[in-house]
mmCIF file of C-alpha atoms in Angstrom:
data_model
loop_
_atom_site.group_PDB
_atom_site.id
_atom_site.type_symbol
_atom_site.label_atom_id
_atom_site.label_comp_id
_atom_site.label_asym_id
_atom_site.label_seq_id
_atom_site.Cartn_x
_atom_site.Cartn_y
_atom_site.Cartn_z
ATOM 1 C CA MET X 106 34.933 6.686 18.576
ATOM 2 C CA VAL X 107 33.586 9.491 20.780
ATOM 3 C CA LEU X 108 32.296 11.206 17.799
ATOM 4 C CA ALA X 109 30.637 7.553 17.078
ATOM 5 C CA ASN X 110 28.960 7.239 20.560
ATOM 6 C CA GLY X 111 28.050 11.141 20.340
ATOM 7 C CA ALA X 112 26.172 10.882 16.433
ATOM 8 C CA SER X 113 24.675 7.509 17.853
ATOM 9 C CA SER X 114 23.334 9.606 20.902
ATOM 10 C CA ASN X 115 21.390 12.315 19.132
ATOM 11 C CA VAL X 116 19.967 9.635 16.790
ATOM 12 C CA SER X 117 18.289 8.349 20.083
ATOM 13 C CA ASN X 118 17.190 11.369 21.086
ATOM 14 C CA ASP X 119 15.650 12.347 18.254
ATOM 15 C CA ALA X 120 14.061 9.489 17.750
ATOM 16 C CA VAL X 121 12.817 9.923 21.238
ATOM 17 C CA SER X 122 11.631 13.265 20.550
ATOM 18 C CA ALA X 123 9.579 12.216 17.307
ATOM 19 C CA LEU X 124 8.074 9.412 19.313
ATOM 20 C CA LEU X 125 7.270 11.362 22.167
ATOM 21 C CA LEU X 126 5.448 14.123 19.584
ATOM 22 C CA ILE X 127 4.019 11.614 17.729
ATOM 23 C CA LYS X 128 2.346 9.989 20.689
ATOM 24 C CA ALA X 129 0.928 13.777 21.534
ATOM 25 C CA ASP X 130 -1.560 13.468 18.668
ATOM 26 C CA ILE X 131 -2.785 10.273 19.221
ATOM 27 C CA ILE X 132 -5.823 9.045 21.056
ATOM 28 C CA ASP X 133 -4.861 6.022 22.735
ATOM 29 C CA PRO X 134 -7.991 4.301 24.887
ATOM 30 C CA MET X 135 -7.010 0.736 25.515
ATOM 31 C CA ASP X 136 -3.264 2.693 26.803
ATOM 32 C CA HIS X 137 -1.030 0.314 24.230
ATOM 33 C CA LEU X 138 1.502 3.187 24.150
ATOM 34 C CA GLY X 139 1.272 3.599 27.907
ATOM 35 C CA ASP X 140 5.195 2.837 28.271
ATOM 36 C CA TRP X 141 6.327 5.318 25.838
ATOM 37 C CA LYS X 142 7.200 7.773 28.380
ATOM 38 C CA LEU X 143 10.624 8.532 29.935
ATOM 39 C CA PRO X 144 12.106 7.645 33.399
ATOM 40 C CA GLY X 145 10.977 9.056 36.480
ATOM 41 C CA ASN X 146 14.338 11.360 35.981
ATOM 42 C CA GLY X 147 13.525 12.874 32.549
ATOM 43 C CA VAL X 148 17.115 11.875 31.146
ATOM 44 C CA LYS X 149 16.830 10.377 27.285
ATOM 45 C CA ASN X 150 18.897 7.714 28.043
ATOM 46 C CA HIS X 151 20.536 5.532 25.267
ATOM 47 C CA LEU X 152 17.828 3.148 23.657
ATOM 48 C CA VAL X 153 15.437 3.809 26.082
ATOM 49 C CA HIS X 154 12.454 4.043 23.020
ATOM 50 C CA CYS X 155 13.629 0.673 21.523
ATOM 51 C CA ASN X 156 12.076 -0.997 24.197
ATOM 52 C CA TRP X 157 8.792 0.968 23.708
ATOM 53 C CA THR X 158 5.761 -1.062 22.587
ATOM 54 C CA GLY X 159 5.677 -1.270 18.542
ATOM 55 C CA VAL X 160 8.928 0.671 18.476
ATOM 56 C CA TRP X 161 12.408 -1.641 16.585
ATOM 57 C CA CYS X 162 15.491 -0.111 16.514
ATOM 58 C CA ASN X 163 18.997 -0.565 14.636
ATOM 59 C CA SER X 164 22.311 -0.764 17.090
ATOM 60 C CA ASN X 165 22.426 3.225 17.000
ATOM 61 C CA GLY X 166 19.253 3.879 18.268
ATOM 62 C CA ALA X 167 17.155 4.603 15.041
ATOM 63 C CA VAL X 168 13.949 3.738 14.641
ATOM 64 C CA GLU X 169 13.780 0.890 11.579
ATOM 65 C CA LYS X 170 9.987 -0.449 12.315
ATOM 66 C CA LEU X 171 7.084 1.300 13.859
ATOM 67 C CA ASP X 172 3.926 -0.901 13.675
ATOM 68 C CA LEU X 173 1.166 0.185 15.905
ATOM 69 C CA SER X 174 -1.434 -1.802 14.305
ATOM 70 C CA TYR X 175 -4.950 -3.443 15.473
ATOM 71 C CA MET X 176 -4.344 -0.909 19.222
ATOM 72 C CA ASN X 177 -7.954 1.196 18.883
ATOM 73 C CA LEU X 178 -6.062 3.816 18.377
ATOM 74 C CA SER X 179 -7.277 7.294 16.347
ATOM 75 C CA GLY X 180 -6.075 11.216 16.101
ATOM 76 C CA ARG X 181 -3.787 11.607 13.901
ATOM 77 C CA ILE X 182 -0.063 11.032 12.273
ATOM 78 C CA THR X 183 1.784 14.464 12.488
ATOM 79 C CA ASP X 184 4.640 15.459 10.653
ATOM 80 C CA ASP X 185 7.117 14.127 13.160
ATOM 81 C CA ILE X 186 6.899 10.734 11.764
ATOM 82 C CA GLN X 187 9.560 12.214 8.995
ATOM 83 C CA GLN X 188 12.127 12.436 11.909
ATOM 84 C CA LEU X 189 12.436 8.310 11.606
ATOM 85 C CA HIS X 190 13.960 8.840 8.247
ATOM 86 C CA GLY X 191 15.515 5.224 9.049
ATOM 87 C CA LEU X 192 12.165 3.805 9.018
ATOM 88 C CA THR X 193 11.739 0.624 6.624
ATOM 89 C CA VAL X 194 8.333 -0.322 8.101
ATOM 90 C CA LEU X 195 5.271 1.426 9.086
ATOM 91 C CA ASN X 196 1.982 -0.474 9.868
ATOM 92 C CA LEU X 197 -1.077 1.285 11.366
ATOM 93 C CA CYS X 198 -3.167 -1.153 10.192
ATOM 94 C CA CYS X 199 -6.702 -1.888 11.485
ATOM 95 C CA ASN X 200 -6.965 1.761 13.765
ATOM 96 C CA GLY X 201 -9.461 4.308 13.595
ATOM 97 C CA PHE X 202 -7.177 6.676 12.303
ATOM 98 C CA SER X 203 -9.399 9.661 10.773
ATOM 99 C CA SER X 204 -7.182 12.583 9.640
ATOM 100 C CA SER X 205 -5.748 12.827 6.468
ATOM 101 C CA LEU X 206 -1.861 11.018 6.187
ATOM 102 C CA PRO X 207 0.831 13.750 6.282
ATOM 103 C CA LYS X 208 2.473 14.824 3.046
ATOM 104 C CA SER X 209 5.924 14.674 4.657
ATOM 105 C CA ILE X 210 5.523 10.327 4.687
ATOM 106 C CA TYR X 211 7.567 11.262 1.045
ATOM 107 C CA SER X 212 10.601 11.626 3.192
ATOM 108 C CA LEU X 213 10.644 8.121 4.175
ATOM 109 C CA THR X 214 12.725 6.937 1.585
ATOM 110 C CA PHE X 215 14.039 3.891 3.397
ATOM 111 C CA LEU X 216 10.291 2.805 3.899
ATOM 112 C CA MET X 217 10.121 -1.100 2.287
ATOM 113 C CA SER X 218 6.206 -2.027 3.769
ATOM 114 C CA PHE X 219 4.010 0.769 4.373
ATOM 115 C CA ASP X 220 0.669 -0.398 5.984
ATOM 116 C CA VAL X 221 -1.934 2.088 6.637
ATOM 117 C CA SER X 222 -4.987 -0.270 5.511
ATOM 118 C CA GLN X 223 -8.714 -0.548 7.220
ATOM 119 C CA ASN X 224 -8.826 2.905 9.098
ATOM 120 C CA ASN X 225 -10.854 5.945 8.110
ATOM 121 C CA PHE X 226 -7.831 8.369 6.838
ATOM 122 C CA ILE X 227 -9.051 10.928 4.454
ATOM 123 C CA GLY X 228 -7.883 13.335 1.211
ATOM 124 C CA ALA X 229 -5.148 12.421 -1.131
ATOM 125 C CA PHE X 230 -2.571 9.854 -1.141
ATOM 126 C CA PRO X 231 0.741 11.772 -0.428
ATOM 127 C CA VAL X 232 2.570 11.985 -3.394
ATOM 128 C CA GLY X 233 6.456 10.968 -2.889
ATOM 129 C CA LEU X 234 6.280 7.834 -1.960
ATOM 130 C CA GLY X 235 7.790 6.453 -4.771
ATOM 131 C CA MET X 236 11.013 8.001 -3.771
ATOM 132 C CA ALA X 237 11.357 5.007 -1.773
ATOM 133 C CA ARG X 238 12.705 2.931 -4.123
ATOM 134 C CA GLY X 239 13.720 -0.535 -2.094
ATOM 135 C CA LEU X 240 9.516 0.019 -1.069
ATOM 136 C CA LYS X 241 7.275 -3.662 -1.430
ATOM 137 C CA ILE X 242 4.195 -3.845 0.055
ATOM 138 C CA VAL X 243 2.150 -0.606 -0.359
ATOM 139 C CA ASN X 244 -1.707 -1.093 1.452
ATOM 140 C CA ALA X 245 -3.803 1.873 1.693
ATOM 141 C CA SER X 246 -7.415 -0.340 1.401
ATOM 142 C CA SER X 247 -10.275 0.748 3.269
ATOM 143 C CA ASN X 248 -9.812 3.711 3.701
ATOM 144 C CA ASN X 249 -11.727 6.806 2.132
ATOM 145 C CA PHE X 250 -8.388 8.309 0.331
ATOM 146 C CA SER X 251 -10.041 10.787 -2.747
ATOM 147 C CA GLY X 252 -8.608 11.779 -5.737
ATOM 148 C CA LEU X 253 -6.189 10.144 -8.425
ATOM 149 C CA LEU X 254 -4.194 7.056 -7.992
ATOM 150 C CA PRO X 255 -0.682 7.939 -6.621
ATOM 151 C CA GLU X 256 0.802 7.766 -10.222
ATOM 152 C CA ASP X 257 4.702 8.473 -8.244
ATOM 153 C CA LEU X 258 4.361 5.289 -7.236
ATOM 154 C CA ALA X 259 5.636 3.432 -10.327
ATOM 155 C CA ASN X 260 8.902 4.837 -9.816
ATOM 156 C CA ALA X 261 8.935 2.475 -6.701
ATOM 157 C CA THR X 262 9.934 -0.342 -9.333
ATOM 158 C CA LEU X 263 10.498 -3.265 -6.957
ATOM 159 C CA LEU X 264 7.033 -2.737 -5.646
ATOM 160 C CA GLU X 265 5.402 -6.015 -5.572
ATOM 161 C CA ILE X 266 1.826 -5.470 -3.521
ATOM 162 C CA LEU X 267 0.034 -2.110 -4.468
ATOM 163 C CA ASP X 268 -3.112 -2.527 -2.745
ATOM 164 C CA LEU X 269 -5.673 0.458 -2.835
ATOM 165 C CA ARG X 270 -9.251 -1.434 -2.610
ATOM 166 C CA GLY X 271 -11.984 0.371 -1.448
ATOM 167 C CA GLY X 272 -11.815 3.966 -1.352
ATOM 168 C CA PHE X 273 -12.890 7.188 -2.921
ATOM 169 C CA PHE X 274 -9.979 7.039 -5.943
ATOM 170 C CA GLU X 275 -11.198 8.451 -9.353
ATOM 171 C CA GLY X 276 -9.768 9.208 -12.878
ATOM 172 C CA SER X 277 -7.810 6.346 -14.511
ATOM 173 C CA VAL X 278 -5.391 3.810 -13.861
ATOM 174 C CA PRO X 279 -2.086 5.509 -14.916
ATOM 175 C CA LEU X 280 -0.212 4.151 -17.511
ATOM 176 C CA ALA X 281 3.277 4.406 -16.050
ATOM 177 C CA TYR X 282 2.292 1.562 -13.573
ATOM 178 C CA LYS X 283 3.217 -0.353 -16.328
ATOM 179 C CA ASN X 284 6.927 -0.115 -14.895
ATOM 180 C CA LEU X 285 6.089 -2.095 -11.694
ATOM 181 C CA GLN X 286 7.646 -5.107 -13.003
ATOM 182 C CA ASN X 287 8.062 -7.058 -10.119
ATOM 183 C CA LEU X 288 4.216 -6.288 -8.834
ATOM 184 C CA LYS X 289 2.915 -9.675 -8.164
ATOM 185 C CA PHE X 290 -0.829 -8.005 -6.421
ATOM 186 C CA LEU X 291 -2.940 -5.263 -8.157
ATOM 187 C CA GLY X 292 -5.684 -4.571 -6.057
ATOM 188 C CA LEU X 293 -7.817 -1.730 -7.048
ATOM 189 C CA SER X 294 -11.529 -2.801 -6.568
ATOM 190 C CA GLY X 295 -14.124 -0.697 -4.951
ATOM 191 C CA ASN X 296 -13.445 2.839 -6.311
ATOM 192 C CA ASN X 297 -14.480 5.055 -8.422
ATOM 193 C CA LEU X 298 -12.186 4.453 -11.145
ATOM 194 C CA SER X 299 -13.309 5.009 -14.680
ATOM 195 C CA GLY X 300 -11.932 5.282 -18.872
ATOM 196 C CA HIS X 301 -10.335 1.484 -20.362
ATOM 197 C CA ILE X 302 -8.132 -0.400 -18.331
ATOM 198 C CA PRO X 303 -5.254 -0.031 -19.757
ATOM 199 C CA SER X 304 -3.461 -2.915 -21.635
ATOM 200 C CA GLU X 305 0.087 -2.034 -20.653
ATOM 201 C CA LEU X 306 -0.874 -3.928 -17.297
ATOM 202 C CA GLY X 307 -0.634 -6.495 -19.960
ATOM 203 C CA GLN X 308 3.048 -6.641 -19.436
ATOM 204 C CA LEU X 309 3.320 -6.828 -16.122
ATOM 205 C CA LYS X 310 4.189 -10.146 -16.014
ATOM 206 C CA SER X 311 4.679 -11.302 -12.819
ATOM 207 C CA LEU X 312 1.266 -10.366 -11.743
ATOM 208 C CA GLU X 313 -0.694 -12.918 -9.855
ATOM 209 C CA SER X 314 -3.546 -11.096 -9.156
ATOM 210 C CA ILE X 315 -5.541 -8.377 -10.756
ATOM 211 C CA ILE X 316 -8.752 -7.122 -8.485
ATOM 212 C CA LEU X 317 -10.141 -4.315 -10.281
ATOM 213 C CA GLY X 318 -13.611 -4.855 -10.020
ATOM 214 C CA TYR X 319 -16.475 -2.627 -8.572
ATOM 215 C CA ASN X 320 -15.744 0.461 -10.296
ATOM 216 C CA ALA X 321 -16.670 2.160 -13.709
ATOM 217 C CA PHE X 322 -14.629 0.991 -16.151
ATOM 218 C CA GLU X 323 -15.591 0.898 -20.012
ATOM 219 C CA GLY X 324 -14.713 -0.303 -22.932
ATOM 220 C CA GLU X 325 -13.440 -4.421 -23.333
ATOM 221 C CA ILE X 326 -11.003 -6.286 -21.349
ATOM 222 C CA PRO X 327 -7.261 -5.737 -22.668
ATOM 223 C CA ALA X 328 -6.613 -9.034 -25.043
ATOM 224 C CA GLU X 329 -2.649 -8.339 -23.995
ATOM 225 C CA PHE X 330 -3.934 -10.121 -20.514
ATOM 226 C CA GLY X 331 -3.568 -13.196 -22.238
ATOM 227 C CA TYR X 332 0.229 -12.461 -21.519
ATOM 228 C CA LEU X 333 -0.089 -12.493 -18.200
ATOM 229 C CA THR X 334 1.213 -16.423 -17.551
ATOM 230 C CA ASN X 335 1.786 -15.889 -13.961
ATOM 231 C CA LEU X 336 -2.027 -14.637 -13.270
ATOM 232 C CA GLN X 337 -4.141 -16.815 -10.619
ATOM 233 C CA TYR X 338 -7.045 -14.332 -9.735
ATOM 234 C CA LEU X 339 -8.663 -12.225 -12.040
ATOM 235 C CA ASP X 340 -11.503 -9.859 -10.273
ATOM 236 C CA LEU X 341 -13.283 -7.501 -13.179
ATOM 237 C CA ALA X 342 -16.497 -8.097 -11.803
ATOM 238 C CA VAL X 343 -19.127 -5.255 -11.598
ATOM 239 C CA GLY X 344 -18.594 -2.151 -13.596
ATOM 240 C CA SER X 345 -19.366 -1.058 -17.499
ATOM 241 C CA LEU X 346 -17.040 -3.362 -19.231
ATOM 242 C CA SER X 347 -18.112 -4.491 -22.791
ATOM 243 C CA GLY X 348 -17.493 -6.354 -26.017
ATOM 244 C CA ARG X 349 -16.321 -9.754 -25.928
ATOM 245 C CA ILE X 350 -14.542 -11.663 -23.326
ATOM 246 C CA PRO X 351 -11.134 -12.249 -25.567
ATOM 247 C CA ALA X 352 -10.374 -15.724 -26.567
ATOM 248 C CA GLU X 353 -6.309 -14.615 -25.221
ATOM 249 C CA LEU X 354 -7.625 -15.420 -21.494
ATOM 250 C CA GLY X 355 -7.292 -19.212 -22.640
ATOM 251 C CA ARG X 356 -3.529 -18.544 -22.331
ATOM 252 C CA LEU X 357 -3.529 -18.176 -18.568
ATOM 253 C CA LYS X 358 -2.606 -21.461 -17.281
ATOM 254 C CA GLN X 359 -2.367 -20.853 -13.992
ATOM 255 C CA LEU X 360 -6.001 -19.160 -13.689
ATOM 256 C CA ASN X 361 -8.182 -20.658 -10.947
ATOM 257 C CA THR X 362 -10.462 -17.923 -10.071
ATOM 258 C CA ILE X 363 -12.246 -15.272 -12.658
ATOM 259 C CA PHE X 364 -15.050 -13.414 -11.471
ATOM 260 C CA LEU X 365 -16.681 -11.187 -14.520
ATOM 261 C CA TYR X 366 -20.314 -10.816 -13.589
ATOM 262 C CA LYS X 367 -22.607 -7.536 -13.656
ATOM 263 C CA ASN X 368 -20.623 -6.002 -16.637
ATOM 264 C CA ASN X 369 -22.020 -5.251 -20.467
ATOM 265 C CA PHE X 370 -20.344 -8.434 -22.159
ATOM 266 C CA GLU X 371 -21.924 -9.848 -25.512
ATOM 267 C CA GLY X 372 -20.908 -12.907 -28.050
ATOM 268 C CA ASP X 373 -20.292 -16.320 -26.863
ATOM 269 C CA ILE X 374 -18.218 -17.274 -23.930
ATOM 270 C CA PRO X 375 -14.653 -18.483 -25.599
ATOM 271 C CA ARG X 376 -14.104 -21.816 -26.345
ATOM 272 C CA GLU X 377 -10.799 -21.078 -25.250
ATOM 273 C CA ILE X 378 -11.409 -20.678 -21.928
ATOM 274 C CA GLY X 379 -11.681 -24.280 -21.366
ATOM 275 C CA ASN X 380 -7.544 -24.019 -21.734
ATOM 276 C CA CYS X 381 -7.321 -22.621 -18.589
ATOM 277 C CA SER X 382 -6.345 -26.069 -16.834
ATOM 278 C CA SER X 383 -6.132 -24.571 -12.987
#
């Protein structure tokens, strides 16, 4: 028992140190993190940090959830975040962070939900997040990320939401995304993506929403989209798509919304679209 208590205390002390280092590089004009401080005697009491704003712990004092959303924060997130090994939820949504994300994010292998949306993060999206095999949500929309789409996320096969809309990603959609068989939401619109829309996306039978518009995709809509029997929302508007609208879309009985405007389609609108009874 002494060993267990000692180990628990070490976990807590490490978490306190990491959180204070993280706070040191955050600009907090509203003082939302004002309670992130040690007691007056400077002693790191066991679990003291578990009552800090935005911090949730397990019984050992390890931080499992860090939610700093909607706090008008800016500055940068440092590599000290890798010391929070047990994080399952990281939410930095809706702030003013404008640095790059630390590469050490990859070490948070217990993450289940990762939300850095509606900030001004720059640079490449960090490689390695796909090693968090329990990951279900990745939302990095409305930022200034650039470079290629993170292909390694295809290793996080439990992923249900992948939202990378509204950035400066370029290149093509990784074919490896076909491995995301639990994916329900795929949002890649409003980037600088190009090339053909992979027909392999038609293998993602759990998909309910595909939002790929406002890119530079070319070629035809994959006929394989007709296999997405759970699809409800399809947005391919504003691009350079061409050819005919595939009649196979008529198989999608759950489809209730489809946007195809401002492309280069030709031919007739297929009568099979009338079979989309939703």
